[in-house]
XYZ file of C-alpha atoms in Angstrom:
780
model
C -3.248 49.312 -22.915
C -2.180 45.693 -21.179
C 0.742 46.155 -18.625
C 2.852 43.036 -18.941
C 4.904 42.069 -15.820
C 7.616 38.986 -14.874
C 7.167 37.539 -11.405
C 9.200 34.861 -9.852
C 6.823 32.848 -7.490
C 8.139 30.381 -5.084
C 5.763 27.992 -3.483
C 6.923 26.036 -0.308
C 5.114 23.074 1.342
C 4.063 19.414 0.125
C 4.540 20.485 -3.420
C 6.539 17.494 -4.956
C 5.167 14.145 -6.055
C 1.483 15.483 -5.819
C 0.952 16.775 -9.474
C 1.739 20.236 -8.653
C 3.995 21.380 -11.649
C 1.469 19.847 -14.313
C -1.230 21.891 -12.342
C 0.549 24.837 -12.298
C 0.878 24.412 -16.243
C -2.578 24.018 -16.472
C -3.342 27.019 -14.587
C -0.719 28.812 -16.592
C -2.626 27.928 -19.963
C -6.054 28.908 -18.527
C -4.695 32.309 -17.607
C -2.640 33.251 -20.704
C 0.647 33.066 -18.576
C 4.213 32.196 -20.406
C 7.348 31.291 -18.512
C 8.332 27.906 -16.782
C 7.835 25.854 -13.447
C 10.878 23.975 -11.947
C 11.204 21.871 -9.158
C 14.142 23.267 -6.656
C 13.901 20.518 -4.120
C 12.990 22.843 -1.098
C 10.386 24.395 -3.147
C 8.761 24.766 -6.820
C 9.918 27.958 -8.550
C 7.697 29.539 -11.126
C 8.575 32.227 -13.742
C 5.451 33.847 -14.659
C 5.112 36.613 -17.500
C 2.171 38.105 -18.808
C -0.585 40.677 -18.348
C -0.418 42.286 -14.784
C -4.054 41.054 -14.059
C -3.477 37.624 -15.709
C -0.521 37.039 -13.387
C -2.539 37.871 -10.260
C -5.294 35.703 -11.296
C -2.797 33.014 -11.943
C -1.082 33.423 -8.144
C -4.710 33.296 -7.067
C -5.281 29.877 -8.717
C -1.976 28.423 -7.468
C -3.047 29.344 -3.974
C -6.960 28.346 -4.183
C -6.809 25.468 -6.430
C -3.742 23.387 -5.998
C -3.953 19.486 -6.611
C -5.697 17.545 -3.989
C -2.764 15.990 -2.046
C -0.753 19.352 -2.150
C -0.235 21.100 1.052
C 0.887 25.037 0.508
C 2.560 26.577 3.500
C 3.793 29.785 1.790
C 3.874 31.537 -1.446
C 6.460 34.342 -2.094
C 5.553 36.269 -5.320
C 7.845 39.243 -6.449
C 8.485 41.254 -9.566
C 11.700 40.581 -11.490
C 13.612 41.908 -14.443
C 13.809 39.459 -17.263
C 15.899 39.796 -20.356
C 13.832 36.946 -22.092
C 10.367 37.021 -23.801
C 8.641 33.801 -23.340
C 6.115 32.519 -25.978
C 4.989 29.284 -24.099
C 4.781 27.769 -20.580
C 7.210 24.652 -19.930
C 8.020 22.229 -17.327
C 11.755 22.366 -17.111
C 14.284 20.004 -15.718
C 14.508 20.090 -11.803
C 17.365 21.610 -10.369
C 18.566 21.387 -6.771
C 18.988 24.106 -4.107
C 19.358 23.970 -0.455
C 16.854 25.002 1.884
C 13.703 23.760 3.585
C 12.724 20.279 2.219
C 9.398 18.579 2.202
C 9.478 14.964 1.253
C 6.168 13.612 -0.094
C 4.565 10.611 1.651
C 2.850 7.705 -0.453
C -0.610 8.085 -1.316
C -3.325 5.953 -1.573
C -4.631 4.763 -5.101
C -7.233 7.537 -6.247
C -10.833 6.994 -7.624
C -10.119 7.669 -11.223
C -7.100 5.000 -11.154
C -9.546 2.667 -9.435
C -12.027 3.080 -12.073
C -9.409 2.477 -15.000
C -8.153 -0.546 -13.169
C -11.370 -2.260 -13.812
C -12.370 -0.574 -17.292
C -11.774 -3.347 -19.689
C -11.263 -0.856 -22.433
C -8.680 0.899 -20.467
C -5.050 -0.140 -21.387
C -4.316 -0.244 -17.757
C -6.819 -3.036 -17.050
C -5.902 -4.811 -13.782
C -2.618 -3.149 -13.900
C -1.207 -4.107 -10.379
C 0.928 -0.541 -10.509
C -1.381 1.788 -11.883
C -1.035 5.454 -10.720
C -1.136 9.063 -11.500
C -0.103 12.613 -10.376
C -2.532 12.146 -7.444
C -1.680 8.797 -6.176
C 0.944 5.969 -5.869
C 4.162 5.473 -4.221
C 6.346 8.501 -3.326
C 8.830 8.157 -0.161
C 9.218 4.421 -0.517
C 10.660 4.538 -3.942
C 12.615 7.854 -3.515
C 16.455 7.971 -3.869
C 16.903 11.548 -3.601
C 15.285 14.996 -4.162
C 14.101 16.627 -6.420
C 11.464 14.143 -6.627
C 11.944 13.299 -10.607
C 11.679 9.594 -12.192
C 15.366 9.323 -12.523
C 15.834 9.528 -8.653
C 13.391 7.045 -7.545
C 13.321 3.256 -8.087
C 11.037 3.664 -11.217
C 14.344 4.551 -13.075
C 14.726 0.858 -13.951
C 11.709 0.884 -16.088
C 11.701 2.565 -19.331
C 8.475 4.325 -20.176
C 6.900 2.931 -23.424
C 5.838 5.251 -26.104
C 2.179 5.578 -24.853
C 3.237 6.141 -21.142
C 5.723 8.856 -22.445
C 3.165 10.528 -24.464
C 1.002 10.888 -21.494
C 4.051 11.865 -18.977
C 4.683 15.013 -21.437
C 0.977 15.775 -22.496
C -0.259 18.701 -20.107
C -3.921 17.544 -20.954
C -3.089 14.026 -19.436
C -3.859 13.159 -15.897
C -0.455 11.442 -15.981
C 1.421 14.594 -16.873
C 4.602 14.301 -15.199
C 3.752 11.752 -12.789
C 7.171 10.163 -12.042
C 5.958 6.445 -11.157
C 3.956 6.215 -14.423
C 3.764 2.879 -16.127
C 1.549 0.335 -17.558
C 0.924 -3.552 -18.103
C 3.691 -3.036 -21.200
C 6.598 -1.200 -19.456
C 5.914 -1.325 -15.590
C 6.945 -3.508 -12.840
C 6.036 -7.314 -12.889
C 4.433 -9.427 -10.126
C 5.461 -13.087 -9.559
C 5.384 -15.651 -7.093
C 8.554 -16.681 -5.366
C 9.718 -20.229 -6.007
C 7.010 -20.737 -8.567
C 6.839 -20.058 -12.379
C 3.614 -18.041 -12.336
C 3.856 -14.312 -13.143
C 1.621 -11.232 -13.668
C -2.082 -12.199 -13.779
C -1.492 -15.778 -13.193
C 0.454 -14.942 -10.002
C -2.451 -12.940 -8.786
C -4.848 -15.686 -9.493
C -2.958 -18.233 -7.914
C -2.670 -16.102 -4.709
C -6.306 -15.545 -4.775
C -6.932 -19.312 -4.946
C -4.710 -19.846 -2.077
C -6.709 -17.259 -0.007
C -10.107 -18.910 -1.257
C -8.665 -22.157 -0.115
C -8.052 -20.982 3.648
C -4.207 -20.454 3.057
C -1.940 -17.671 4.107
C -0.261 -15.625 1.599
C 2.799 -12.990 1.649
C 2.082 -10.058 -0.490
C 4.591 -7.207 -1.239
C 2.959 -3.559 -1.121
C 4.216 -0.146 -1.328
C 6.162 0.063 1.955
C 6.762 -3.853 2.514
C 5.353 -7.227 2.862
C 2.016 -8.086 4.443
C 0.857 -11.602 5.792
C -2.722 -12.238 4.619
C -5.504 -14.511 5.014
C -9.466 -14.686 5.008
C -10.477 -12.794 8.190
C -13.747 -14.805 8.522
C -11.788 -18.124 8.424
C -11.175 -19.063 12.083
C -8.678 -21.829 11.216
C -6.705 -19.615 8.859
C -6.344 -16.917 11.330
C -5.709 -19.113 14.269
C -2.943 -20.950 11.997
C -1.629 -17.500 11.276
C -1.465 -16.805 14.818
C 0.559 -19.991 15.474
C 3.023 -19.204 12.535
C 3.665 -15.695 13.933
C 3.822 -16.958 17.713
C 1.315 -14.199 18.259
C -1.407 -15.488 20.480
C -3.722 -12.578 21.048
C -2.374 -9.241 19.663
C -4.845 -7.946 17.286
C -4.548 -8.400 13.596
C -5.467 -5.672 11.257
C -8.339 -6.246 8.616
C -8.441 -4.908 5.101
C -11.813 -4.696 3.924
C -12.745 -4.614 0.362
C -14.897 -1.477 0.361
C -16.567 1.103 2.715
C -19.902 -0.911 2.477
C -18.072 -3.881 3.873
C -16.788 -1.973 6.701
C -20.361 -0.602 7.677
C -21.466 -4.133 7.809
C -18.978 -5.338 9.976
C -18.296 -2.047 12.097
C -19.926 1.129 13.893
C -18.769 4.042 11.827
C -19.215 7.792 12.149
C -18.770 10.482 9.742
C -15.449 11.315 10.821
C -14.096 7.754 10.717
C -15.592 7.459 7.366
C -13.615 10.193 5.788
C -10.321 9.197 7.497
C -10.901 5.508 6.113
C -11.841 6.931 2.418
C -9.334 9.678 2.637
C -5.863 9.684 0.695
C -3.694 8.322 3.537
C -5.632 5.130 4.165
C -4.735 4.476 7.906
C -5.569 1.383 9.830
C -8.475 2.867 11.949
C -9.463 1.090 15.298
C -13.305 0.666 14.661
C -15.978 -0.781 17.088
C -17.040 -4.180 15.835
C -20.790 -4.513 15.616
C -22.397 -7.531 17.484
C -23.008 -9.565 14.514
C -19.949 -9.266 12.800
C -18.815 -12.244 10.454
C -14.941 -11.631 11.535
C -13.584 -14.569 13.381
C -13.113 -14.057 17.000
C -9.570 -14.740 16.673
C -8.941 -11.440 14.867
C -9.059 -9.349 17.965
C -9.832 -11.692 20.989
C -11.491 -9.879 24.204
C -11.225 -6.536 22.135
C -14.387 -4.692 21.377
C -12.450 -3.012 18.378
C -10.791 -4.199 15.098
C -8.273 -2.309 13.165
C -9.556 -1.404 9.633
C -8.245 -0.285 6.433
C -9.449 -0.056 3.017
C -7.024 -1.084 -0.056
C -4.642 1.594 -0.860
C -2.449 0.052 -3.563
C -3.800 -1.731 -6.860
C -2.257 -5.098 -6.062
C -4.496 -5.110 -3.012
C -7.654 -4.341 -4.608
C -6.753 -7.259 -7.218
C -6.613 -9.668 -4.197
C -10.143 -8.961 -3.850
C -11.360 -8.639 -7.143
C -9.151 -9.554 -10.459
C -12.362 -10.054 -12.661
C -11.692 -13.759 -12.477
C -13.915 -16.929 -11.277
C -12.299 -17.335 -7.787
C -14.228 -15.843 -5.036
C -12.052 -14.175 -1.979
C -13.526 -13.224 1.290
C -14.195 -9.284 1.368
C -12.276 -8.928 4.576
C -8.500 -10.213 4.527
C -6.138 -10.089 7.688
C -3.419 -7.770 6.454
C -0.492 -7.924 8.968
C 3.104 -6.858 8.727
C 5.094 -9.135 6.814
C 7.761 -9.839 9.653
C 8.837 -12.371 12.321
C 8.427 -11.268 15.913
C 10.572 -8.231 16.854
C 11.948 -7.614 13.348
C 11.326 -4.695 10.862
C 8.634 -5.310 8.055
C 10.418 -7.152 5.101
C 10.864 -5.262 2.220
C 13.057 -7.399 -0.296
C 12.632 -10.824 -1.748
C 15.709 -12.064 0.411
C 13.889 -10.949 3.374
C 10.873 -12.690 2.510
C 12.581 -15.901 1.767
C 14.479 -15.703 5.179
C 11.549 -14.587 7.240
C 8.124 -15.256 5.687
C 8.372 -18.591 3.507
C 7.898 -20.448 6.762
C 5.049 -18.562 7.816
C 2.930 -18.873 4.680
C 1.849 -21.034 1.615
C 3.410 -18.819 -1.024
C 4.753 -15.276 -1.724
C 3.404 -12.751 -4.304
C 6.246 -10.276 -4.885
C 7.205 -7.572 -7.655
C 10.217 -5.996 -8.884
C 9.769 -2.501 -8.145
C 12.288 -1.716 -5.303
C 11.427 -0.259 -2.016
C 13.715 2.106 -1.018
C 12.350 2.865 2.432
C 10.168 0.777 4.794
C 6.732 2.166 5.487
C 4.287 0.058 7.717
C 0.795 1.013 8.060
C -0.184 3.862 10.126
C -2.556 2.844 13.123
C -4.740 5.353 14.534
C -7.696 5.673 17.341
C -10.443 8.539 17.459
C -10.722 10.838 20.365
C -13.753 13.363 20.480
C -14.145 13.307 16.736
C -10.344 13.707 15.888
C -7.426 11.530 14.784
C -5.599 10.075 17.910
C -2.328 8.542 16.550
C -0.974 5.204 17.358
C 1.479 4.345 14.965
C 2.566 7.216 12.439
C 3.949 5.795 9.220
C 2.789 5.161 5.686
C 0.811 8.344 4.201
C 1.692 10.727 7.140
C 5.766 10.286 7.488
C 7.738 12.112 6.568
C 5.631 15.094 6.664
C 7.419 17.784 8.942
C 6.292 19.147 12.113
C 6.771 23.022 12.429
C 7.965 23.919 15.946
C 9.093 27.748 15.928
C 12.138 28.712 17.705
C 13.214 32.148 18.984
C 16.596 32.090 17.589
C 18.836 30.520 15.023
C 16.950 28.569 12.421
C 19.614 26.363 10.828
C 20.339 24.145 13.756
C 20.313 20.470 12.659
C 20.072 17.386 15.007
C 19.239 13.581 14.720
C 17.073 12.273 17.396
C 17.347 8.141 17.943
C 13.799 7.942 19.436
C 12.659 5.448 21.825
C 13.780 1.753 22.294
C 10.189 0.340 21.666
C 7.870 1.510 18.769
C 10.811 3.417 17.347
C 10.658 6.195 15.055
C 13.538 8.551 14.600
C 13.344 12.447 13.836
C 15.562 14.772 11.930
C 15.320 18.150 13.103
C 16.432 21.044 10.449
C 15.840 24.697 11.688
C 12.039 24.852 12.619
C 11.120 21.725 10.569
C 11.031 18.226 12.247
C 10.828 15.153 10.071
C 9.429 12.060 11.821
C 10.413 8.809 9.991
C 7.959 5.940 9.361
C 7.587 3.510 12.019
C 10.789 1.436 12.489
C 10.173 -1.068 15.166
C 11.688 -2.221 18.521
C 15.110 -2.009 18.701
C 15.877 -4.891 20.869
C 16.246 -6.944 17.708
C 19.553 -6.242 15.543
C 17.643 -6.389 12.184
C 15.288 -3.171 13.439
C 18.651 -1.622 14.632
C 20.286 -2.030 10.798
C 16.852 -0.782 9.468
C 17.310 2.406 11.850
C 20.726 2.798 10.699
C 19.901 2.550 6.854
C 16.753 4.512 7.109
C 18.378 7.296 8.981
C 21.216 7.676 6.643
C 18.727 7.995 3.740
C 17.024 10.668 5.702
C 19.833 12.849 6.256
C 21.107 12.487 2.582
C 17.662 13.561 1.275
C 16.942 16.260 3.830
C 20.751 17.656 3.213
C 21.267 17.384 6.804
C 24.609 17.120 8.840
C 23.520 16.874 12.443
C 25.354 18.985 15.042
C 24.138 16.416 17.537
C 22.753 13.137 18.052
C 20.280 12.725 20.499
C 19.003 9.684 22.693
C 17.676 8.413 26.002
C 19.579 8.523 29.445
C 19.719 4.809 29.540
C 23.386 3.937 28.880
C 22.613 0.190 27.407
C 19.754 0.912 24.938
C 20.647 0.413 21.163
C 19.574 3.827 20.287
C 22.316 5.102 22.539
C 24.671 2.922 20.722
C 23.630 4.257 17.505
C 23.802 7.807 18.713
C 27.482 7.099 19.508
C 28.327 5.994 15.974
C 27.849 9.461 14.812
C 30.915 10.606 16.566
C 29.256 14.108 17.059
C 28.356 15.483 20.309
C 25.514 13.610 22.141
C 22.635 15.316 23.919
C 20.816 12.924 26.353
C 17.161 13.607 27.090
C 15.269 12.020 29.740
C 12.407 9.652 28.291
C 9.264 11.246 30.063
C 10.504 14.851 29.667
C 10.634 14.020 26.018
C 7.170 12.909 25.769
C 6.047 16.089 27.432
C 8.071 18.166 24.781
C 6.597 15.870 22.132
C 3.232 17.036 23.203
C 4.032 20.625 23.401
C 5.673 20.502 19.881
C 2.661 18.966 18.034
C 0.647 21.667 19.581
C 3.443 24.556 18.814
C 3.080 25.353 22.573
C 6.255 27.151 24.233
C 5.175 28.221 27.599
C 5.913 26.119 30.692
C 3.762 23.362 31.333
C 2.669 20.826 34.009
C 3.351 17.500 32.541
C 1.688 14.336 33.190
C 4.031 11.576 31.542
C 2.449 8.344 32.042
C 4.049 4.902 30.454
C 5.536 1.803 31.137
C 9.164 2.274 31.503
C 11.790 4.809 31.253
C 15.118 5.538 32.908
C 15.094 8.281 35.542
C 17.767 10.815 36.483
C 18.035 9.043 39.830
C 18.660 5.587 37.898
C 15.358 4.230 39.049
C 12.458 3.198 36.773
C 10.131 6.072 35.857
C 6.653 5.846 34.397
C 4.231 7.763 36.646
C 5.512 11.223 36.392
C 4.267 14.934 37.012
C 7.023 17.108 35.831
C 7.420 20.942 35.420
C 8.689 21.351 31.869
C 9.476 23.909 29.345
C 11.134 23.107 26.106
C 14.756 23.215 27.529
C 14.687 21.898 31.035
C 12.284 20.087 33.493
C 11.835 19.294 37.088
C 10.330 16.347 38.747
C 7.358 17.548 40.717
C 5.474 14.256 41.681
C 5.107 10.695 40.733
C 2.712 7.707 41.716
C 3.672 5.821 44.692
C 6.977 3.937 44.118
C 7.146 0.190 44.399
C 9.438 -2.621 43.995
C 9.634 -4.138 40.402
C 11.051 -7.580 40.523
C 11.737 -10.074 37.867
C 13.515 -7.503 35.111
C 11.603 -7.923 31.602
C 9.341 -10.662 32.809
C 7.494 -8.240 35.088
C 6.436 -6.276 32.022
C 4.727 -9.417 30.661
C 3.486 -11.007 34.088
C 1.395 -8.460 35.855
C 1.069 -11.034 38.789
C 4.585 -10.472 39.726
C 3.935 -6.500 40.024
C 0.760 -7.376 42.188
C 2.581 -9.818 44.555
C 5.486 -7.186 44.952
C 2.745 -4.563 45.771
C 0.922 -6.896 48.206
C 4.139 -7.396 50.117
C 4.977 -3.796 50.014
C 1.789 -3.102 51.455
C 1.508 -5.576 54.105
C 5.004 -6.048 55.104
C 3.929 -9.643 56.142
C 4.567 -12.591 54.355
C 1.749 -14.587 55.938
C -0.971 -11.765 54.905
C 0.768 -11.526 51.826
C 0.366 -15.224 50.917
C -3.168 -15.149 52.058
C -4.122 -12.071 49.759
C -2.264 -13.849 46.876
C -4.219 -17.206 47.584
C -7.585 -15.481 47.697
C -6.932 -13.502 44.690
C -5.700 -16.442 42.543
C -2.630 -14.715 41.543
C -0.020 -17.340 41.450
C 1.110 -20.338 43.526
C 2.332 -20.157 47.168
C 5.823 -21.267 45.779
C 6.025 -18.643 43.381
C 4.898 -15.754 45.637
C 7.469 -17.145 48.466
C 10.389 -16.802 45.853
C 9.233 -13.324 44.881
C 9.289 -12.392 48.403
C 12.751 -13.661 49.034
C 13.724 -11.592 45.910
C 12.058 -8.513 47.481
C 13.887 -9.042 50.746
C 17.135 -9.568 49.107
C 16.690 -7.039 46.472
C 17.425 -9.558 43.960
C 16.811 -8.471 40.208
C 14.533 -5.743 41.900
C 14.475 -2.182 41.393
C 12.433 0.832 42.607
C 9.700 1.859 39.946
C 7.031 4.443 39.571
C 5.776 2.746 36.416
C 2.312 3.743 35.619
C 1.981 0.887 33.017
C 3.016 -1.786 35.621
C 0.502 -0.319 38.226
C -2.355 -1.182 35.568
C -0.911 -4.471 35.073
C -0.983 -5.203 38.830
C -4.628 -4.152 38.986
C -5.581 -6.108 36.049
C -3.945 -9.070 37.661
C -5.656 -8.486 41.062
C -9.104 -8.058 39.501
C -8.490 -11.386 37.532
C -8.832 -9.567 34.134
C -5.255 -10.417 32.826
C -2.297 -11.520 34.782
C -0.030 -12.503 31.845
C 0.434 -10.463 28.743
C 1.672 -11.914 25.384
C 1.911 -8.256 23.913
C 2.775 -4.976 25.315
C -0.211 -3.524 26.923
C -2.427 -6.535 26.787
C -3.326 -6.380 30.610
C -3.895 -2.792 30.749
C -5.941 -2.757 27.674
C -7.981 -5.544 29.016
C -8.475 -3.352 32.181
C -9.545 -0.365 30.107
C -12.014 -2.522 28.106
C -13.766 -3.790 31.286
C -13.854 -0.294 32.910
C -15.542 1.197 29.627
C -17.940 -1.916 29.340
C -18.938 -0.961 33.073
C -19.370 2.788 32.292
C -21.781 1.914 29.413
C -23.777 -0.165 31.529
C -24.086 1.798 34.839
C -25.403 5.005 35.248
C -23.205 7.788 36.560
C -24.757 8.007 40.155
C -25.014 4.208 40.616
C -21.256 3.632 39.777
C -18.760 2.239 42.486
C -16.249 4.931 43.698
C -13.252 5.387 45.750
C -14.380 7.844 48.302
C -11.054 8.443 50.445
C -9.337 11.786 50.584
C -7.318 12.320 47.381
C -5.691 15.461 48.501
C -1.824 15.858 48.160
C -0.213 15.239 51.229
C 1.362 18.300 52.944
C 4.676 17.368 52.008
C 3.939 18.296 48.421
C 6.292 21.292 48.654
C 9.136 19.152 49.740
C 12.618 19.912 48.281
C 13.154 16.614 47.614
C 14.176 15.829 43.992
C 11.644 13.148 43.339
C 8.725 15.638 44.316
C 5.401 14.309 45.879
C 3.690 11.040 45.895
C 0.218 10.446 44.478
C -1.546 7.867 46.909
C -1.820 5.208 44.324
C -0.652 2.722 47.222
C -3.753 3.486 49.006
C -5.795 3.181 45.975
C -4.328 -0.220 45.189
C -5.175 -1.471 48.877
C -8.659 -0.324 48.517
C -9.073 -2.264 45.166
C -7.630 -5.432 46.899
C -9.658 -5.043 50.030
C -12.841 -4.542 47.873
C -11.997 -7.494 45.491
C -11.434 -10.013 48.337
C -15.008 -8.683 49.631
C -16.515 -9.755 46.368
C -17.006 -6.437 44.331
C -17.393 -6.643 40.962
C -14.274 -6.506 38.746
C -15.211 -4.059 35.742
C -16.925 -1.916 38.608
C -13.422 -1.889 40.367
C -11.794 -1.347 37.032
C -13.642 1.813 36.354
C -13.292 3.061 39.968
C -9.118 2.606 39.417
C -9.592 4.888 36.233
C -11.669 7.442 37.881
C -9.739 7.921 41.083
C -6.429 8.048 39.334
C -7.658 10.672 36.856
C -8.956 12.598 40.029
C -5.453 12.233 41.790
C -3.767 13.672 38.623
C -6.124 16.491 38.751
C -5.548 17.156 42.326
C -1.943 17.164 41.586
C -2.308 19.593 38.918
C -4.134 21.817 41.278
C -1.394 21.674 43.701
C 1.212 22.389 41.081
C -0.786 25.460 39.886
C -0.907 26.848 43.079
C 2.828 26.287 43.550
C 4.060 27.548 39.657
C 1.068 29.678 38.623
C 1.045 27.460 35.622
C -2.233 26.739 34.096
C -1.452 24.482 31.297
C -1.307 20.574 31.321
C 0.177 18.529 28.698
C -0.680 14.710 28.767
C 1.752 12.280 27.188
C 3.100 8.644 27.167
C 1.766 5.308 26.255
C -0.709 4.879 28.928
C -2.706 7.775 27.379
C -3.476 5.583 24.497
C -6.279 4.545 27.095
C -8.930 6.969 25.848
C -11.125 6.390 28.927
C -8.155 7.768 31.189
C -7.534 10.352 28.545
C -11.055 11.494 28.642
C -11.643 11.395 32.443
C -8.325 13.307 33.012
C -9.185 15.903 30.280
C -12.375 16.574 31.541
C -11.497 16.729 35.142
C -8.756 19.044 34.117
C -10.898 21.318 32.025
C -13.691 21.444 34.524
C -10.746 23.125 36.857
C -10.167 25.317 34.044
C -6.970 24.076 32.812
C -5.969 24.432 29.356
C -5.243 20.709 28.294
C -2.615 19.975 25.686
C -3.026 16.339 24.112
C -1.802 14.453 20.949
C -3.464 14.071 17.606
C -1.104 13.320 14.759
C 1.887 12.385 16.585
C 1.630 9.130 18.852
C 1.667 9.774 22.613
C 3.588 6.481 23.027
C 7.323 6.319 22.287
C 6.723 6.448 18.506
C 6.501 10.230 19.101
C 9.465 10.206 21.623
C 12.072 11.493 18.988
C 10.153 14.702 18.135
C 10.654 15.880 21.681
C 14.151 14.583 22.144
C 15.036 16.743 18.771
C 13.144 19.841 19.979
C 15.128 19.888 23.352
C 18.201 19.201 21.517
C 17.613 22.168 19.081
C 16.546 24.509 21.973
C 19.856 23.445 24.077
C 22.025 24.375 21.227
C 20.393 27.517 20.623
C 20.794 28.646 23.959
C 24.453 27.847 24.403
C 25.378 29.921 21.275
């Protein structure tokens, strides 16, 4: 005799916007289960009624056979008493409850939709907005949770009878797919300022690309600027229009075969490119690549992505007579410093003057989502910019106390993303941009308000940097709630700890460009003794005088001259070295020396980023940067080329003693200093005697990594800590990361590094939020 039971099943995780309820319904039909499935916001609720064995099989199917894009974190299944006897299984109307919330990220077009897009017998043939339960926009169209059509920007488009039938048919791939639409009832594409729309608009855009023009195109999370990546004149014109002399452009390639033709590709890289997030991935260019050299000048790598929106596929192939390049520049549609454009008004104000035409559509973008950018380190993802496809998936960071503390962290002033903390879950926003621009500040303000509303968070504290004049500090003050200020480099270290869910004290190595120190000087090459509540500065690179304010971050020769004068303490010797190294004119050098002596626009600095810039200038590799990190990455590329060409035993090395000075246990709050000043002096001397620049570039990286390892050994001796966390923007340099990690692991350290949270300021907000959560927890 069959034993009937009723169970309430709660499924937590990424279970909205991924076809979870339709999948549950199909499993129910397969197992003979009656009841219902309902979206509750924080979780999916299922009431399952049937034979005990069937219900058990049903729960197992949910766990083992979820939709491809779902991520199940937890399933709670408990027997319940039910006065209702069900005779069918239904998807019922969503109900909103409070609790942990998981907002679905946008998902790249799936293979099934791609096949339908080019199937002439399919009613969605060449439909620019084709999607299903497994793919399409999610976060970028979402108004509020639970994720249902009436709470998205698709509510403006009433489904036609055919789409409605699919939406309600459990056998359909579009069963309960919220953005479902077709050529009859979906959004429309059109040209701004021209009469063409739908297919005519796409054909016109393709013709402009064929003719060597530049177009702006609205996608899932904003506009892109686009041109033929093989056409040097088009690429160079786009550089002039965007005032972007050298910063690399991303390239969208038609298919994986095109990528293999243009770039070297490992299996792991292929899997990421073809996955459902479709980020921009940094790949090594082939020597015979057909891409214009202007795409990424002086850079051995190029950022590559595959089409993730149907409208992008149609730019490559619209089944018409126009031939379009299989490699297209696809760079963020914005003016320098501004957030990515998302509305027609933005495009008309900022992009019209940069391009020949604008291809737009009438599906509103609720939240901007720029493209995610990542590198690979030792076969795993290494995030550079976390945005579309990854945000706002939460980071779980376990606490030991109260689970309901809520905070909002403003993030960094550059490469900004903010973070909302809710108990043990920390939701990183998509990439916002550089906060020096008032338009980016407004984008931050608007996006943060939307996040707080969707996540049902009323923050107990706003978290920001120590710097009193940052725009992020101003934003924090606007909330009119308690403010917690977290030191920049400490936040980097806690961000790395949080990503690794590591709670014990660490030795933190935080190397980046600029951060405001507790002593009101510029930090950037820091050794910290840290846990997730507090830190102590234990050491740093040798300090120097940084002259020229913001200009010093763009002109590495200024740092080099200042360091030379600090080294020689003599104007004549400094001028001789400046002339020999070709750093600048004698007149410019004298001005800097006067400013140094008079402390005019001069600050004490331990910035590792500026040290890299100075070495790059001294070696004649790059003395002026047109984008952040240009000089230091050029130094890295020169070092990597030398490493490939010269066997280990034949490489130039700095052989001086790198031991930590005896004053290492000084009670001075700043801690000990690494001997980077002596390393700089050696590089200057060797360069003046004719040593190869790339050899010295590698020797600099190797010596710096050895210094870091020696410092960590000393701090382990002092504190018994055996775990090192490596964070900060300088650790985007994979050569330095590799050298440091290998040195430390050889000394039996456990080494924490980033993977899916950026080491740069894009990951800063996570560290800020975790510190604030723990501070509040410990004061209760």
